[in-house]
Amino acid sequence: MSVVEQYARAHIVTDADLLEEEQRAVPVVLRYDPEDDPRSVRVGLPDRREWTLARALLEQGLRAPVGAGDVRVWPCGRVQTVVEFHSPWGVSVVQFDTKTLVRFLRRTYTAAAQPVSR
């Protein structure tokens, strides 16, 4: 099994007054390591925080609002998906293109299905 790492662009949603250049997409890292936890994926945000969430939660959130623990996922229109992370330091709301998350999830299922080579 191999690690899947995909770099994506996402928008951090905030109510703060931002300059136009601050509102552009930011780099986010999507990571799946079946050796570490075959049921989870990780999302690395630009502030160097990394969140772990159930792969099934991310997949379900593409179709309907779901949540577990400190994470909420829901579709936003036809082409966007929102992932909301809660922590003692506040809330991070990240908006992705849905096709980016679908592509990542497909790659994780392919990686999980590969036989272990030794």
PDB file of C-alpha atoms in Angstrom:
ATOM      1  CA  MET A   1       0.000   0.000   0.000  1.00  0.00           C
ATOM      2  CA  SER A   2       1.244   3.449  -0.780  1.00  0.00           C
ATOM      3  CA  VAL A   3       0.765   6.867   0.728  1.00  0.00           C
ATOM      4  CA  VAL A   4      -1.424   9.271  -1.231  1.00  0.00           C
ATOM      5  CA  GLU A   5      -0.527  12.928  -0.956  1.00  0.00           C
ATOM      6  CA  GLN A   6      -2.335  15.524  -3.010  1.00  0.00           C
ATOM      7  CA  TYR A   7      -1.742  19.239  -2.988  1.00  0.00           C
ATOM      8  CA  ALA A   8      -4.884  21.292  -3.457  1.00  0.00           C
ATOM      9  CA  ARG A   9      -5.990  24.894  -3.503  1.00  0.00           C
ATOM     10  CA  ALA A  10      -8.758  25.887  -1.119  1.00  0.00           C
ATOM     11  CA  HIS A  11     -10.312  29.036   0.265  1.00  0.00           C
ATOM     12  CA  ILE A  12     -10.244  29.802   3.963  1.00  0.00           C
ATOM     13  CA  VAL A  13     -13.648  31.290   4.767  1.00  0.00           C
ATOM     14  CA  THR A  14     -13.559  34.118   7.284  1.00  0.00           C
ATOM     15  CA  ASP A  15     -15.651  37.060   8.386  1.00  0.00           C
ATOM     16  CA  ALA A  16     -12.569  39.253   8.775  1.00  0.00           C
ATOM     17  CA  ASP A  17     -12.000  42.145   6.422  1.00  0.00           C
ATOM     18  CA  LEU A  18      -9.364  40.859   4.027  1.00  0.00           C
ATOM     19  CA  LEU A  19      -7.524  42.545   1.243  1.00  0.00           C
ATOM     20  CA  GLU A  20      -8.286  41.114  -2.192  1.00  0.00           C
ATOM     21  CA  GLU A  21      -4.922  39.345  -2.424  1.00  0.00           C
ATOM     22  CA  GLU A  22      -5.595  37.636   0.927  1.00  0.00           C
ATOM     23  CA  GLN A  23      -8.835  36.107  -0.398  1.00  0.00           C
ATOM     24  CA  ARG A  24      -7.202  33.954  -3.058  1.00  0.00           C
ATOM     25  CA  ALA A  25      -6.844  30.206  -2.752  1.00  0.00           C
ATOM     26  CA  VAL A  26      -4.255  28.827  -0.358  1.00  0.00           C
ATOM     27  CA  PRO A  27      -2.281  25.562  -0.555  1.00  0.00           C
ATOM     28  CA  VAL A  28      -3.671  22.617   1.396  1.00  0.00           C
ATOM     29  CA  VAL A  29      -2.234  19.112   1.636  1.00  0.00           C
ATOM     30  CA  LEU A  30      -4.544  16.091   1.542  1.00  0.00           C
ATOM     31  CA  ARG A  31      -2.856  12.936   2.820  1.00  0.00           C
ATOM     32  CA  TYR A  32      -3.796   9.295   3.188  1.00  0.00           C
ATOM     33  CA  ASP A  33      -1.500   6.710   4.726  1.00  0.00           C
ATOM     34  CA  PRO A  34      -3.086   3.248   4.849  1.00  0.00           C
ATOM     35  CA  GLU A  35      -0.246   1.964   7.036  1.00  0.00           C
ATOM     36  CA  ASP A  36      -0.944   4.648   9.651  1.00  0.00           C
ATOM     37  CA  ASP A  37      -4.766   4.492   9.641  1.00  0.00           C
ATOM     38  CA  PRO A  38      -6.667   3.044   6.673  1.00  0.00           C
ATOM     39  CA  ARG A  39      -9.918   4.718   7.739  1.00  0.00           C
ATOM     40  CA  SER A  40      -8.607   8.276   8.070  1.00  0.00           C
ATOM     41  CA  VAL A  41      -7.329  11.102   5.919  1.00  0.00           C
ATOM     42  CA  ARG A  42      -5.400  14.190   6.939  1.00  0.00           C
ATOM     43  CA  VAL A  43      -5.823  17.786   5.871  1.00  0.00           C
ATOM     44  CA  GLY A  44      -2.825  20.076   6.325  1.00  0.00           C
ATOM     45  CA  LEU A  45      -3.691  23.771   6.456  1.00  0.00           C
ATOM     46  CA  PRO A  46      -1.349  26.684   5.728  1.00  0.00           C
ATOM     47  CA  ASP A  47      -1.136  27.583   9.438  1.00  0.00           C
ATOM     48  CA  ARG A  48       0.706  24.240   9.873  1.00  0.00           C
ATOM     49  CA  ARG A  49      -2.215  22.606  11.618  1.00  0.00           C
ATOM     50  CA  GLU A  50      -3.058  19.135  10.471  1.00  0.00           C
ATOM     51  CA  TRP A  51      -6.472  17.630  10.982  1.00  0.00           C
ATOM     52  CA  THR A  52      -7.371  13.960  10.890  1.00  0.00           C
ATOM     53  CA  LEU A  53     -10.864  12.919   9.902  1.00  0.00           C
ATOM     54  CA  ALA A  54     -12.611   9.754   8.861  1.00  0.00           C
ATOM     55  CA  ARG A  55     -12.389   9.093   5.149  1.00  0.00           C
ATOM     56  CA  ALA A  56     -16.061   8.035   5.195  1.00  0.00           C
ATOM     57  CA  LEU A  57     -17.024  11.368   6.798  1.00  0.00           C
ATOM     58  CA  LEU A  58     -15.350  13.277   3.977  1.00  0.00           C
ATOM     59  CA  GLU A  59     -17.067  11.113   1.378  1.00  0.00           C
ATOM     60  CA  GLN A  60     -20.514  11.446   2.994  1.00  0.00           C
ATOM     61  CA  GLY A  61     -20.073  15.206   3.294  1.00  0.00           C
ATOM     62  CA  LEU A  62     -19.827  15.519  -0.478  1.00  0.00           C
ATOM     63  CA  ARG A  63     -23.552  14.630  -0.671  1.00  0.00           C
ATOM     64  CA  ALA A  64     -25.135  15.836   2.582  1.00  0.00           C
ATOM     65  CA  PRO A  65     -24.158  17.675   5.771  1.00  0.00           C
ATOM     66  CA  VAL A  66     -22.377  15.413   8.285  1.00  0.00           C
ATOM     67  CA  GLY A  67     -20.260  15.856  11.349  1.00  0.00           C
ATOM     68  CA  ALA A  68     -18.276  13.912  13.890  1.00  0.00           C
ATOM     69  CA  GLY A  69     -16.366  15.312  16.822  1.00  0.00           C
ATOM     70  CA  ASP A  70     -14.641  18.535  15.853  1.00  0.00           C
ATOM     71  CA  VAL A  71     -15.221  18.217  12.099  1.00  0.00           C
ATOM     72  CA  ARG A  72     -18.219  19.113   9.927  1.00  0.00           C
ATOM     73  CA  VAL A  73     -18.469  18.576   6.145  1.00  0.00           C
ATOM     74  CA  TRP A  74     -21.209  19.687   3.760  1.00  0.00           C
ATOM     75  CA  PRO A  75     -21.807  20.345   0.074  1.00  0.00           C
ATOM     76  CA  CYS A  76     -21.980  24.009  -0.915  1.00  0.00           C
ATOM     77  CA  GLY A  77     -23.817  24.202  -4.216  1.00  0.00           C
ATOM     78  CA  ARG A  78     -22.930  21.800  -6.995  1.00  0.00           C
ATOM     79  CA  VAL A  79     -19.185  22.321  -7.188  1.00  0.00           C
ATOM     80  CA  GLN A  80     -17.955  23.247  -3.710  1.00  0.00           C
ATOM     81  CA  THR A  81     -17.574  21.368  -0.424  1.00  0.00           C
ATOM     82  CA  VAL A  82     -16.976  22.980   2.941  1.00  0.00           C
ATOM     83  CA  VAL A  83     -14.958  21.393   5.742  1.00  0.00           C
ATOM     84  CA  GLU A  84     -15.169  23.015   9.173  1.00  0.00           C
ATOM     85  CA  PHE A  85     -12.601  22.241  11.882  1.00  0.00           C
ATOM     86  CA  HIS A  86     -13.207  23.206  15.532  1.00  0.00           C
ATOM     87  CA  SER A  87     -10.400  23.545  18.060  1.00  0.00           C
ATOM     88  CA  PRO A  88      -9.744  25.369  21.339  1.00  0.00           C
ATOM     89  CA  TRP A  89      -8.117  28.095  19.223  1.00  0.00           C
ATOM     90  CA  GLY A  90     -11.166  28.709  17.074  1.00  0.00           C
ATOM     91  CA  VAL A  91     -12.837  27.460  13.936  1.00  0.00           C
ATOM     92  CA  SER A  92     -11.250  26.966  10.508  1.00  0.00           C
ATOM     93  CA  VAL A  93     -13.678  26.827   7.593  1.00  0.00           C
ATOM     94  CA  VAL A  94     -12.153  25.604   4.343  1.00  0.00           C
ATOM     95  CA  GLN A  95     -13.934  25.552   0.972  1.00  0.00           C
ATOM     96  CA  PHE A  96     -12.742  23.045  -1.652  1.00  0.00           C
ATOM     97  CA  ASP A  97     -13.701  22.304  -5.214  1.00  0.00           C
ATOM     98  CA  THR A  98     -15.659  19.074  -4.863  1.00  0.00           C
ATOM     99  CA  LYS A  99     -13.886  17.502  -7.830  1.00  0.00           C
ATOM    100  CA  THR A 100     -10.570  17.890  -5.969  1.00  0.00           C
ATOM    101  CA  LEU A 101     -11.881  15.919  -3.007  1.00  0.00           C
ATOM    102  CA  VAL A 102     -13.479  13.279  -5.260  1.00  0.00           C
ATOM    103  CA  ARG A 103     -10.176  12.797  -7.103  1.00  0.00           C
ATOM    104  CA  PHE A 104      -8.321  12.468  -3.800  1.00  0.00           C
ATOM    105  CA  LEU A 105     -10.814   9.952  -2.393  1.00  0.00           C
ATOM    106  CA  ARG A 106     -10.605   7.831  -5.551  1.00  0.00           C
ATOM    107  CA  ARG A 107      -6.840   7.745  -5.217  1.00  0.00           C
ATOM    108  CA  THR A 108      -7.137   6.642  -1.562  1.00  0.00           C
ATOM    109  CA  TYR A 109      -9.391   3.726  -2.460  1.00  0.00           C
ATOM    110  CA  THR A 110      -7.017   2.684  -5.240  1.00  0.00           C
ATOM    111  CA  ALA A 111      -4.061   2.836  -2.843  1.00  0.00           C
ATOM    112  CA  ALA A 112      -5.918   0.823  -0.207  1.00  0.00           C
ATOM    113  CA  ALA A 113      -6.734  -1.888  -2.754  1.00  0.00           C
ATOM    114  CA  GLN A 114      -3.120  -2.361  -3.848  1.00  0.00           C
ATOM    115  CA  PRO A 115      -1.421  -5.488  -2.505  1.00  0.00           C
ATOM    116  CA  VAL A 116       1.420  -5.063  -0.084  1.00  0.00           C
ATOM    117  CA  SER A 117       4.787  -5.610  -1.788  1.00  0.00           C
ATOM    118  CA  ARG A 118       7.666  -6.837   0.339  1.00  0.00           C
TER     119      ARG A 118
END
